[in-house]
Structures are given as C-alpha cells and as structure tokens.
XYZ file of C-alpha atoms in Angstrom:
654
model
C 27.711 6.335 -10.511
C 27.891 2.668 -9.763
C 25.162 0.901 -11.717
C 22.254 -0.556 -9.749
C 22.832 -4.272 -10.032
C 20.118 -6.742 -10.813
C 20.525 -9.994 -8.961
C 17.075 -11.522 -9.452
C 17.011 -14.644 -11.586
C 13.590 -15.396 -13.036
C 13.224 -17.422 -16.224
C 9.578 -18.588 -16.202
C 7.493 -17.259 -19.103
C 3.746 -17.684 -19.719
C 2.427 -17.001 -23.205
C -1.173 -15.807 -23.721
C -3.484 -18.728 -24.454
C -4.799 -19.005 -28.003
C -8.338 -18.605 -26.708
C -7.564 -15.398 -24.774
C -5.618 -14.063 -27.729
C -8.479 -14.755 -30.141
C -10.925 -12.573 -28.177
C -8.524 -9.920 -26.843
C -8.946 -6.199 -27.556
C -5.275 -6.163 -28.542
C -4.388 -9.545 -30.000
C -0.851 -10.964 -30.231
C 2.478 -9.143 -30.319
C 1.665 -8.038 -33.854
C -1.317 -6.096 -32.422
C 0.821 -4.579 -29.676
C 3.694 -3.709 -32.033
C 1.312 -2.105 -34.549
C 0.018 0.278 -31.845
C 3.570 1.077 -30.682
C 4.635 1.741 -34.266
C 1.675 4.075 -34.769
C 2.647 6.024 -31.640
C 6.292 6.183 -32.757
C 5.377 7.431 -36.233
C 2.837 10.070 -35.209
C 2.738 10.594 -31.446
C 0.178 13.379 -31.375
C -1.971 11.738 -34.030
C -1.980 8.505 -32.021
C -3.304 10.145 -28.839
C -5.572 12.535 -30.727
C -7.311 9.683 -32.529
C -7.866 7.767 -29.274
C -9.281 10.883 -27.576
C -11.716 11.470 -30.448
C -12.804 7.827 -30.482
C -13.161 7.120 -26.746
C -14.358 10.402 -25.189
C -17.662 12.193 -25.798
C -16.820 15.881 -26.338
C -19.238 18.791 -26.011
C -16.809 20.762 -28.172
C -14.074 18.833 -30.009
C -10.430 19.835 -29.555
C -8.333 21.240 -32.407
C -4.899 20.930 -30.758
C -3.666 17.648 -29.293
C -0.542 18.625 -27.316
C 0.786 22.010 -26.279
C 4.436 21.830 -25.164
C 5.073 25.569 -25.181
C 5.473 25.757 -21.343
C 7.191 22.386 -20.771
C 7.015 20.570 -18.386
C 3.551 22.149 -17.891
C 2.054 20.207 -20.781
C -1.506 20.660 -22.008
C -3.568 18.032 -23.838
C -6.708 18.656 -25.909
C -6.776 22.093 -24.242
C -9.498 23.712 -26.329
C -11.782 20.656 -26.121
C -14.803 20.877 -23.776
C -16.288 17.903 -21.895
C -17.616 16.655 -18.563
C -16.242 13.462 -16.992
C -19.471 12.668 -15.103
C -21.370 12.845 -18.415
C -18.778 10.463 -19.892
C -19.077 8.119 -16.891
C -22.876 7.966 -16.640
C -25.092 10.008 -18.985
C -23.755 8.654 -22.237
C -24.649 5.106 -21.203
C -28.291 5.823 -20.407
C -29.583 5.358 -23.948
C -28.724 1.629 -23.952
C -27.504 0.761 -20.411
C -29.956 2.560 -18.085
C -30.958 -0.733 -16.466
C -27.496 -2.293 -16.482
C -25.934 -2.695 -13.031
C -23.212 -0.075 -12.587
C -22.225 -0.919 -9.005
C -22.596 -4.082 -6.927
C -22.152 -2.822 -3.392
C -20.672 -5.620 -1.295
C -21.235 -4.452 2.276
C -19.027 -5.239 5.221
C -21.625 -7.642 6.669
C -21.753 -9.703 3.477
C -25.067 -8.416 2.157
C -25.084 -6.657 -1.207
C -27.044 -4.105 -3.215
C -27.123 -3.427 -6.959
C -27.239 0.115 -8.373
C -28.118 0.612 -12.055
C -26.735 3.336 -14.289
C -30.121 5.118 -14.121
C -30.119 4.990 -10.302
C -26.504 6.142 -10.187
C -27.373 9.059 -12.490
C -30.219 10.165 -10.206
C -28.094 9.844 -7.052
C -25.267 11.865 -8.586
C -27.628 14.555 -9.914
C -29.429 14.952 -6.588
C -26.184 15.268 -4.687
C -24.704 17.627 -7.302
C -27.779 19.843 -6.933
C -27.358 19.618 -3.160
C -23.753 20.839 -3.423
C -24.868 23.703 -5.667
C -27.463 24.673 -3.031
C -24.549 25.051 -0.573
C -22.893 27.528 -2.937
C -20.329 25.106 -4.405
C -19.222 26.330 -7.831
C -16.837 25.420 -10.612
C -13.246 25.487 -9.307
C -14.194 25.220 -5.595
C -12.431 22.460 -3.661
C -14.356 19.780 -1.812
C -12.637 17.343 0.571
C -14.194 13.862 0.704
C -13.463 11.741 3.786
C -15.745 8.752 3.374
C -15.992 5.007 3.946
C -15.895 2.608 0.992
C -19.550 2.955 0.100
C -21.061 3.765 -3.324
C -21.944 7.193 -1.945
C -18.216 8.031 -1.973
C -18.287 7.456 -5.736
C -21.492 9.514 -5.931
C -19.798 12.386 -4.076
C -16.782 12.341 -6.408
C -18.927 12.151 -9.539
C -21.190 14.948 -8.235
C -18.184 17.244 -7.725
C -16.952 16.465 -11.230
C -20.452 17.075 -12.590
C -20.501 20.686 -11.361
C -16.821 21.406 -12.061
C -15.801 21.378 -8.378
C -12.351 19.911 -7.651
C -12.462 16.964 -5.254
C -9.724 15.896 -2.916
C -10.379 12.501 -1.371
C -8.682 11.764 1.951
C -8.389 8.079 2.804
C -10.849 7.190 5.597
C -8.052 5.696 7.721
C -6.104 8.953 8.032
C -5.906 10.910 11.262
C -7.337 14.374 11.992
C -3.897 15.937 11.402
C -3.772 14.493 7.875
C -7.313 15.747 7.190
C -6.448 19.214 8.502
C -3.253 19.481 6.396
C -5.122 18.595 3.224
C -8.117 20.841 3.914
C -5.764 23.745 4.549
C -3.585 23.159 1.500
C -6.576 22.826 -0.831
C -8.525 25.639 0.922
C -11.608 23.388 0.782
C -15.052 24.983 0.943
C -16.981 21.835 1.891
C -16.089 18.544 3.589
C -18.130 15.426 2.856
C -17.845 12.699 5.486
C -19.869 10.021 7.317
C -20.816 9.583 10.948
C -18.820 6.333 10.973
C -17.195 3.803 8.691
C -17.635 0.049 9.070
C -14.741 -2.363 8.361
C -14.288 -5.880 9.601
C -17.333 -5.588 11.870
C -15.877 -2.550 13.641
C -17.099 1.036 13.469
C -14.637 3.918 13.205
C -15.681 7.529 13.819
C -15.146 9.786 10.788
C -17.228 12.844 11.689
C -15.421 13.056 15.062
C -12.094 13.086 13.195
C -13.321 15.929 10.971
C -14.503 17.842 14.064
C -11.051 17.368 15.590
C -9.397 18.675 12.383
C -11.604 21.777 12.398
C -11.684 22.531 16.128
C -8.926 25.151 16.331
C -10.397 27.277 13.552
C -7.318 27.006 11.307
C -9.393 25.618 8.420
C -11.220 28.876 7.873
C -12.106 28.040 4.253
C -14.622 25.363 5.341
C -18.215 26.565 5.213
C -20.179 23.299 5.372
C -19.726 19.683 6.484
C -22.056 17.140 4.844
C -22.514 13.941 6.881
C -23.565 10.622 5.380
C -25.358 8.343 7.827
C -23.616 4.950 7.515
C -24.573 3.659 10.987
C -27.120 4.587 13.592
C -24.506 6.324 15.722
C -25.443 9.813 16.690
C -22.817 12.520 16.261
C -22.560 16.095 17.549
C -23.546 18.746 15.010
C -22.268 22.309 14.720
C -25.268 24.530 14.060
C -25.153 26.288 10.693
C -22.135 24.250 9.494
C -23.124 20.575 9.548
C -25.876 18.985 7.486
C -27.021 15.390 7.022
C -26.555 14.022 3.477
C -30.210 12.893 3.352
C -31.457 16.344 4.372
C -29.292 17.936 1.676
C -30.745 15.797 -1.136
C -34.328 15.583 0.175
C -35.892 18.056 -2.230
C -33.336 18.053 -5.010
C -34.167 17.312 -8.646
C -32.982 13.982 -10.102
C -31.491 15.818 -13.078
C -28.535 18.173 -13.190
C -27.049 19.663 -16.344
C -23.305 18.980 -16.358
C -20.892 21.881 -16.061
C -18.963 21.714 -19.324
C -15.266 22.364 -18.677
C -12.171 22.550 -20.814
C -9.992 19.456 -20.942
C -7.317 21.034 -18.726
C -9.755 21.943 -15.939
C -8.477 20.351 -12.694
C -10.553 17.263 -11.870
C -9.022 16.406 -8.507
C -6.141 16.912 -6.115
C -4.835 13.764 -4.453
C -2.203 14.090 -1.768
C 0.715 11.720 -1.749
C 3.502 11.515 0.782
C 6.549 13.573 -0.003
C 10.132 12.880 1.029
C 10.064 16.131 3.016
C 7.069 15.058 5.021
C 4.773 17.714 3.556
C 2.158 15.931 1.405
C 2.194 16.786 -2.292
C -1.148 17.763 -3.845
C -0.999 15.901 -7.157
C -3.260 17.787 -9.559
C -4.901 15.938 -12.459
C -6.719 17.339 -15.468
C -10.087 16.188 -16.815
C -9.564 15.151 -20.454
C -6.110 13.562 -20.356
C -6.846 11.707 -17.141
C -10.095 10.298 -18.533
C -8.330 9.097 -21.677
C -5.707 7.227 -19.609
C -8.454 5.559 -17.553
C -10.441 4.394 -20.611
C -7.452 3.248 -22.665
C -6.087 1.150 -19.783
C -9.526 -0.401 -19.125
C -9.645 -1.483 -22.760
C -6.042 -2.558 -23.224
C -4.729 -3.742 -19.842
C -7.989 -5.104 -18.422
C -9.218 -6.185 -21.853
C -12.674 -4.877 -20.949
C -15.707 -6.747 -22.362
C -19.338 -5.629 -21.936
C -20.259 -8.692 -19.850
C -17.292 -8.360 -17.443
C -17.778 -8.032 -13.696
C -14.823 -5.910 -12.663
C -13.531 -5.763 -9.090
C -10.774 -3.472 -7.943
C -10.303 -3.934 -4.182
C -8.720 -0.511 -3.592
C -10.171 2.335 -1.555
C -11.234 5.532 -3.340
C -8.823 7.360 -1.009
C -5.995 6.200 -3.279
C -5.363 6.781 -6.975
C -6.216 3.146 -7.785
C -9.722 3.707 -6.405
C -10.068 6.937 -8.406
C -9.091 5.453 -11.731
C -10.298 1.875 -11.440
C -13.464 2.406 -9.379
C -14.821 5.940 -9.724
C -13.930 6.757 -13.331
C -12.441 3.979 -15.506
C -15.050 1.192 -15.128
C -17.967 3.645 -15.330
C -16.522 5.440 -18.360
C -16.570 2.152 -20.322
C -20.039 1.225 -19.022
C -18.865 -1.690 -16.857
C -20.481 -3.477 -13.937
C -18.145 -3.376 -10.952
C -17.975 -4.481 -7.325
C -17.465 -1.811 -4.655
C -16.221 -3.589 -1.549
C -16.558 -2.047 1.874
C -14.885 -4.627 4.068
C -11.593 -6.412 4.644
C -10.386 -9.649 3.000
C -10.541 -11.678 6.215
C -13.965 -10.752 7.658
C -16.210 -12.480 8.648
C -13.734 -15.155 7.683
C -10.544 -15.546 5.696
C -12.357 -16.745 2.561
C -14.209 -13.458 2.040
C -12.526 -12.429 -1.218
C -13.051 -15.830 -2.798
C -16.661 -16.081 -1.642
C -17.416 -12.659 -3.116
C -15.838 -13.649 -6.458
C -18.111 -16.718 -6.562
C -21.208 -14.776 -5.438
C -20.905 -11.988 -8.038
C -19.238 -14.091 -10.769
C -16.338 -11.664 -10.935
C -14.329 -11.889 -14.167
C -11.544 -9.375 -13.483
C -9.921 -9.129 -10.056
C -7.428 -6.353 -9.277
C -5.690 -6.245 -5.887
C -2.391 -5.491 -4.149
C 0.565 -7.847 -3.553
C 0.257 -7.070 0.172
C -3.262 -8.553 0.173
C -2.096 -11.581 -1.819
C 0.801 -12.259 0.556
C -1.418 -11.984 3.627
C -3.867 -14.455 2.013
C -1.046 -16.866 1.163
C -0.304 -17.017 4.853
C -3.828 -18.327 5.423
C -3.262 -21.281 3.098
C -4.114 -22.478 -0.408
C -7.150 -24.471 0.696
C -9.335 -21.372 1.215
C -9.573 -20.235 -2.421
C -10.332 -23.845 -3.380
C -13.499 -23.761 -1.253
C -15.065 -21.229 -3.624
C -15.921 -21.517 -7.319
C -13.489 -19.128 -9.022
C -14.216 -20.334 -12.559
C -15.754 -16.965 -13.563
C -12.310 -15.320 -13.343
C -10.573 -14.627 -16.647
C -8.041 -11.961 -15.685
C -6.078 -11.094 -12.539
C -4.235 -7.887 -11.773
C -1.828 -6.523 -9.176
C -1.109 -2.950 -8.201
C 0.684 -0.797 -5.640
C 4.135 -2.359 -5.453
C 6.185 -4.978 -7.265
C 4.976 -8.519 -6.688
C 7.614 -11.089 -5.816
C 7.684 -14.118 -8.131
C 6.549 -16.664 -5.523
C 3.451 -14.627 -4.609
C 2.831 -14.184 -8.336
C 2.922 -17.968 -8.868
C 0.527 -18.571 -5.971
C -1.881 -16.004 -7.408
C -1.564 -17.541 -10.875
C -1.949 -21.188 -9.851
C -4.188 -21.133 -6.768
C -6.509 -18.205 -7.561
C -6.397 -18.175 -11.344
C -6.223 -21.954 -11.806
C -3.218 -21.431 -14.162
C -5.581 -20.111 -16.839
C -5.886 -16.368 -16.065
C -3.205 -13.963 -17.258
C -1.862 -11.648 -14.537
C -1.500 -7.985 -15.396
C 1.190 -6.697 -13.047
C 0.656 -2.948 -13.437
C 3.259 -0.278 -12.775
C 1.971 3.269 -12.430
C 1.672 6.006 -9.815
C -0.616 8.600 -8.287
C 1.213 11.023 -10.547
C 0.696 9.089 -13.798
C -3.060 8.709 -13.283
C -3.341 5.353 -15.087
C -1.368 2.190 -15.935
C 1.962 2.927 -17.644
C 3.765 -0.418 -17.814
C 1.730 -3.615 -17.864
C 1.232 -6.614 -20.114
C -1.634 -6.396 -22.592
C -2.983 -9.836 -21.639
C -3.847 -11.076 -25.122
C -0.515 -9.986 -26.573
C 2.400 -9.942 -24.152
C 3.959 -13.049 -22.592
C 4.113 -12.623 -18.806
C 7.024 -13.245 -16.462
C 6.518 -13.546 -12.678
C 7.726 -10.351 -11.013
C 7.979 -8.205 -14.157
C 5.480 -5.514 -15.155
C 6.710 -6.374 -18.705
C 6.339 -3.690 -21.412
C 5.121 -0.084 -21.560
C 1.650 0.563 -22.942
C 1.686 1.766 -26.549
C 2.353 5.507 -26.545
C 4.244 5.431 -23.224
C 7.942 6.088 -23.846
C 9.887 4.469 -21.035
C 13.644 4.483 -20.475
C 16.128 3.485 -17.780
C 18.884 6.067 -17.239
C 21.815 6.875 -14.979
C 22.233 9.989 -12.801
C 23.096 12.155 -15.805
C 20.040 11.080 -17.829
C 22.005 8.804 -20.202
C 20.437 5.422 -21.054
C 22.045 2.459 -19.251
C 22.763 -0.799 -20.993
C 20.297 -3.631 -20.583
C 22.213 -5.583 -17.999
C 22.257 -2.703 -15.505
C 19.607 -0.987 -13.509
C 19.044 2.745 -13.186
C 16.337 5.340 -12.770
C 13.004 4.674 -14.455
C 11.910 7.673 -16.555
C 9.221 8.487 -19.112
C 10.734 10.479 -21.955
C 7.622 11.946 -23.616
C 4.650 13.705 -22.012
C 1.462 11.615 -21.950
C -2.185 12.596 -21.447
C -2.849 11.284 -17.902
C 0.304 12.775 -16.325
C -0.202 15.107 -13.356
C -0.256 18.762 -14.408
C 1.441 20.207 -11.342
C 1.563 20.066 -7.549
C -1.302 22.166 -6.230
C -0.001 25.661 -5.504
C 3.628 24.589 -5.941
C 4.852 24.658 -9.554
C 8.497 24.804 -8.496
C 8.253 21.637 -6.414
C 6.533 19.949 -9.369
C 9.451 20.788 -11.657
C 12.243 19.894 -9.221
C 10.577 16.630 -8.093
C 9.459 15.191 -11.415
C 11.545 16.932 -14.091
C 14.881 17.503 -12.310
C 17.488 19.656 -13.994
C 20.149 16.964 -13.388
C 18.354 14.775 -15.946
C 17.960 17.649 -18.416
C 14.561 18.910 -17.192
C 12.510 16.970 -19.780
C 12.457 13.404 -18.421
C 9.669 12.437 -15.994
C 11.482 10.859 -13.030
C 9.319 8.132 -11.538
C 11.370 7.693 -8.353
C 11.779 3.933 -8.923
C 14.876 1.984 -9.893
C 14.453 -0.590 -12.648
C 16.269 -2.683 -15.184
C 15.360 -4.174 -18.530
C 16.065 -7.727 -19.597
C 17.120 -8.928 -23.052
C 13.458 -8.802 -24.201
C 13.059 -5.199 -23.031
C 10.865 -6.254 -20.073
C 10.922 -3.846 -17.161
C 11.708 -5.133 -13.666
C 11.059 -2.691 -10.840
C 13.820 -2.958 -8.250
C 12.372 -0.661 -5.562
C 12.151 3.045 -4.779
C 15.288 5.053 -5.515
C 15.204 6.003 -1.842
C 15.376 2.306 -0.987
C 18.362 1.446 -3.163
C 21.057 -0.027 -0.925
C 24.731 0.618 -1.428
C 26.530 -2.407 -0.017
C 30.308 -2.351 -0.490
C 29.940 -0.229 -3.582
C 27.189 -2.443 -5.006
C 23.841 -0.721 -5.496
C 21.123 -3.274 -4.801
C 17.339 -2.914 -5.174
C 15.442 -3.961 -2.032
C 12.713 -5.719 -4.021
C 15.072 -8.430 -5.222
C 16.304 -9.339 -1.745
C 12.698 -9.356 -0.516
C 11.714 -11.698 -3.353
C 14.515 -14.083 -2.460
C 13.401 -14.176 1.183
C 9.749 -14.738 0.275
C 10.754 -17.581 -2.029
C 11.804 -19.497 1.131
C 8.944 -21.842 2.164
C 9.043 -20.542 5.770
C 8.484 -16.868 4.835
C 5.148 -15.136 4.271
C 6.399 -11.570 3.895
C 9.616 -9.581 4.092
C 10.763 -5.985 3.888
C 14.378 -4.928 3.493
C 16.034 -1.621 4.353
C 19.593 -0.408 4.814
C 21.380 0.898 7.886
C 24.767 2.619 8.023
C 27.784 0.288 8.244
C 31.360 1.330 8.937
C 32.860 -1.033 6.401
C 30.215 -1.706 3.762
C 28.570 1.723 3.682
C 25.228 0.062 4.239
C 24.193 -3.178 5.870
C 21.091 -5.107 4.822
C 18.388 -5.345 7.509
C 15.497 -7.739 6.821
C 12.186 -7.656 8.669
C 10.595 -11.069 8.219
C 7.130 -12.466 8.858
C 6.985 -16.256 8.902
C 4.052 -18.405 7.823
C 4.065 -19.953 11.300
C 4.441 -18.328 14.707
C 7.050 -15.666 15.407
C 10.201 -17.499 16.616
C 12.082 -16.573 19.793
C 15.438 -17.347 21.423
C 17.520 -20.144 19.892
C 14.765 -20.933 17.421
C 14.913 -17.387 16.062
C 18.718 -17.522 15.743
C 18.577 -20.816 13.839
C 15.926 -19.619 11.361
C 17.724 -16.288 10.879
C 20.928 -18.135 9.952
C 18.976 -20.411 7.581
C 17.506 -17.380 5.841
C 20.866 -15.632 5.525
C 22.333 -18.737 3.912
C 19.284 -18.997 1.668
C 19.641 -15.407 0.355
C 23.378 -15.926 -0.215
C 22.557 -19.029 -2.252
C 19.656 -17.404 -4.147
C 21.235 -14.141 -5.191
C 24.779 -13.948 -3.812
C 26.692 -13.270 -0.629
C 26.605 -9.509 -1.297
C 22.825 -9.428 -0.697
C 22.884 -11.536 2.473
C 21.113 -9.720 5.342
C 23.355 -8.716 8.224
C 20.430 -8.427 10.585
C 17.131 -10.347 10.530
C 14.217 -9.402 12.763
C 10.966 -11.276 13.197
C 7.491 -9.882 13.824
C 3.849 -10.964 13.676
C 3.370 -8.403 10.908
C 4.993 -5.453 9.193
C 4.001 -1.892 10.097
C 1.346 -0.990 7.530
C -1.039 1.837 6.952
C -4.708 0.949 6.914
C -4.493 0.798 3.118
C -1.905 -1.994 3.376
C 1.180 0.063 2.497
C 4.372 -0.957 4.312
C 5.796 2.030 6.225
C 9.413 1.661 5.134
C 10.340 4.999 6.682
C 9.566 3.486 10.124
C 11.539 0.357 9.288
C 14.565 2.502 8.403
C 14.259 4.249 11.781
C 14.000 0.872 13.610
C 16.961 -0.525 11.683
C 19.142 2.368 12.838
C 18.032 1.854 16.443
C 16.547 5.367 16.579
C 13.438 6.365 18.458
C 10.298 6.806 16.381
C 9.180 10.407 16.752
C 6.795 10.646 13.781
C 3.034 10.105 13.871
C 2.085 6.404 13.906
C -1.686 7.001 14.117
C -2.247 5.861 10.531
C -0.793 2.416 11.272
C -3.067 -0.578 11.302
C -0.858 -2.357 13.840
C 1.473 -0.092 15.889
C 2.083 -2.925 18.407
C 4.489 -4.708 15.990
C 7.034 -1.871 16.257
C 8.288 -3.207 19.605
C 8.796 -6.699 18.156
C 10.753 -5.349 15.183
C 13.206 -3.422 17.365
C 14.720 -6.746 18.493
C 17.686 -8.116 16.555
C 18.118 -11.879 16.679
C-alpha cells in the first residue's frame, strides 16, 4: 500500500500556562506520563482503581476485564450499579440545591433546575413509564427537542433499566421508522413541536407519519411533551400527554440496579451501506469513560459552568450533557436554539449571561461564526471562560487560531477531542494542564488508551507516514456490539485483515516527531492522486487558511490519468462569485494550495456555494458532495439537510 502522505505544515505550539498547570487535575507532563506509565504497567489495575474511585456501586465488581469472547469484551461485569443514581441521587446529600441545568431557551429566557428538582422530575417520569408497562430491557425511542425534559426522559429510562435510543429531532419520519423498527421500541417519547431559531417544527406529526403504515408494531404508547401551544392529533389509546402521565406519580423512584454490562442505550450512526448501525453501549464502562474525561480533558472543578452545545440526538449530547456533567455534579447549560438567533452574537451573549467557564462546540459552528466577523465576540464579556473544546471533526489550524485568540483571548487552552459514537467518550485529546497544544492536532491519547497508526496489514507505520488509526487494547467505554448484528460489529470494527484484535476507527492519521496525532480525514475520504494518498482534511485546512475562504470541503472524483482528481467546494467570507470573478478566485485558490502544500494537492475543480450541504446537526454531507463531484444525479433522501437549495449551486464548475 502506498502510505498516506501528510502534507500539512504546522509548527505553532502553545504550552499550558503556569497558572492553569498549578490548579489542573492532571498537572504537567510528569502527571500525564505517570498515569500512562501506571496504565502500561498494570492495565486492568489502572481501570479497576478508577472504576472503584469514581463510580458508586450497589455491589462492587470482582473482575475488571473479561476478554474470553474477544472482541466482545466485558468490563466490571459482576458489578451492580445504576447510572441515574450516579448522575443525580448521590449528589443530593450535599448538592440538592446546586443548579444542575441552566436551560437557555430559544427565545433567550432561561430557567434553572436544581439537582433536587431534577431528581423529582426524573422519578416522576420514570414512574410514569413504569405505569405504561415499561420494564428493564425494553427499548424506548426518544425524539425530542433540546429541552431539559429530553435529559429527564433519558435519565428516567436509565433509572428503570429501559434502553433508550435517541433520534435527533431533525431527522425525517423514515429515519424514525427505521430506528423504531430495528430497536423494536415499546414506547416513543416526543413533543408536539420543537422550537429553533424562532421557528416551530412538528415532531409528533413526524412520529405519526413513521407509524402510519403499521410496520412499527412494537410501539404501544407515544408520550407527547407539550413544548408549544400547537394542538396535535391524538390516536386514542396510544398517545398520552407527558403532563397527564406524570400528574399523579410519586416524586421518588427506587433505581433498577443493573449489572455493569446491561445495555444503557442504542445510538444509530450512519453506515457505509446506508443501513444505520445501532451502536450499543454498556452502563458501567460507558459511565467511567464519561467521568474520567470530564475530570481529565475538561479539568472539571466544582464551580465550573459547563456548556456543550451539542444536541442529545448525538453521542456528544449523551456523554457531555446527559451523563458526564451530571455524574460529576456539575452545573451545565442546556441550549435549545441556534448560534445566530435572535442575532449572530447569541453564543457569546449566553457565555456572558451564565458566566460559562468551559465551552465545547463543533468546528462547523466556529467556522460559521468566523464568517460573521471577530467583532461580535468582542461585544460580550468572555472573561469567565477558562477552557475551550472542539468536537465532531478535525479543526483546521486557522479556525483553531481564531477560536484561541478571539474567543479565548489567548489564555484558554483548547481541547481538540477525537472520539466517536462508538468509543463513547474522548479518546485522544490534550489534558489542558499537562499537554502542549498544536493547532489542528488532537495531540496525545488519554492515559489508558492505546493508540497506533497502522498500514493495511495491521503493521505500525513509521512516524513520517499516515495510515489507519486503531486502538490496540479494549477500553471500558467502547461499544459492546451493533444491536442485533454481532457479525457486522466484528467485520466493521475488528476486521480480520488487521488481525481481528485492533479497533479500526475508520480515520486516517499520522503522528509527528512528538507522537502527536493528526487526523487526516475518514478512510473513505482518502484521495489517491497519481499514486499519492492524500487526506482531505489537509487540503481543506490549506484552503481555509486563505483570507478569502470561510469554509471548504474536498472530495475526489475519478480521473483517467491521476486515478482521482481533487474537487473543492468552497464558501467565501464574502458573496458567492460568478462568471469571470469566480474563475479568477478559483485560479488564485489553486495557486494558493499548490504553494501551501504542493502541486499534487492542487484542486482540479473548484465550486462555489453560499453554504455546504449540512444536516441539521451541522455535519457536512460528504456523500452528496462526492455524487455532485462525479456529475451524478442525487437519488438519496435529502430531507435531513438544513439547506438543500445549495446543491444546485455546487453542481456548477467554474
């Protein structure tokens, strides 16, 4: 195999400040190295000790790791716990009146919910679910807006041992139907409508559409949360209002104590075949990953105000809204709206209003805010911030620098976190009081996470080359299987070609001389140009480094001579250019990329649009871009796109 070549040149390094280091949960490289050494010396002892220290067990475990059915690993299997108890109950003795959730509503008003209030809400709803016949092991699909009640619903399921499967509130009825069918869900929890950016979107109507043909025969009840005053049709005997369900329920509910391997949730992620994969997570191992990363990566302190801007429909919202912050007893912001409503300064105003200390968002959001200018963040007091984070995709160095300088005032470390739905929690990220940060690199694996970069046979590549990112030892928060599809789990994540024991992440990466990991893009997105394998991320970073460019996405299309040609979809900071203007700028950008990273990476085709095709969660739909690049007709469902109108623009070559 030709090695995947790294062409990105990034030499800036930012050391942790002495002040941050002095107060950090893991201080200095000596602190980081000591933890790594401990994990290397006694891997099971390392994780076992953390699980004993950080989790409240009803019955302690006696075995840390069971590898007897690899890759179906078990962690702390004979231990008994409840994750809702660990998230709420155990804090009541000393934090009953502490704010658990600051609910920042779409309209800009806010509401505080204490740990005691959260406990009562969760218990009432858990009792309500039990009254509907929901039992341990039953599946419940949650299709909700970003309101605290979505967290309540998830915690209530976990409290009674039901397995939740959250479907992002922007998905279509077809996506809901597929997931309900695959999970054989007994109950669906939804809302009449969601509210985002001042606009209402019907959710109950979408659920009705998903259920109308009777193919979801497992569904017995639909619980409807009233987010707006909109009236919705009800199916007699099936549908029930949330408030009616909880009206006479007790504010206490004994947790269902489950073993550590009991499935906590199924979260569907897109598969290369088109059929979504039901990623199944356990209770104990997943919880440990969430707590450890809150303490190490986010350097959690009791007076922090934590804000993760994700939606609970994605893994980031599961781990860093519903479970992680609550499990450590944090106060967090739950944000319903969009970053630009009622105006483009919304994020920064909310940080000032709630005195947010830790802000965790996606590069896509950062890049869209860059486009709006550096003066907006400066209009708000962001001095409460002490730590910034990014998640979801690699962040290009220029966006990183903007985030660091403009938002963080050059004083807040940035934790660029690499992880996946499948890993459950952060895997590679700088511990902010220990690890020097480099723009664009997720830096070093967390202690206890054994990362390697290998070629197609599973052999380690040398540092100068890229390859496949793998994790060589099982870890607690790893998915346990794909729901109802063990074979697909094995072939997807532990392929025989790599020996059957390496977890294949699906990303290409390389390591620099310091061992820092640089994500180069999805393996699917690796381009092969004239025998050179190039990661798309690096070409995108070069384009975005040009002062004219706000955002870029790169894909390949077949080429008779080169094998693949580079096609770049570019969004400028100004208006979309046309005619001669477009040709001139396209040529400028081609020359720029050639200068930045070499002629080999120069785009053959540049196309301009007002935006990139994104899902409502902000994810770039690269599959559609590949179809457009080839000049093929789009035949797949585009209903989950935020902005389908840009597809026409992006068909046009300059």
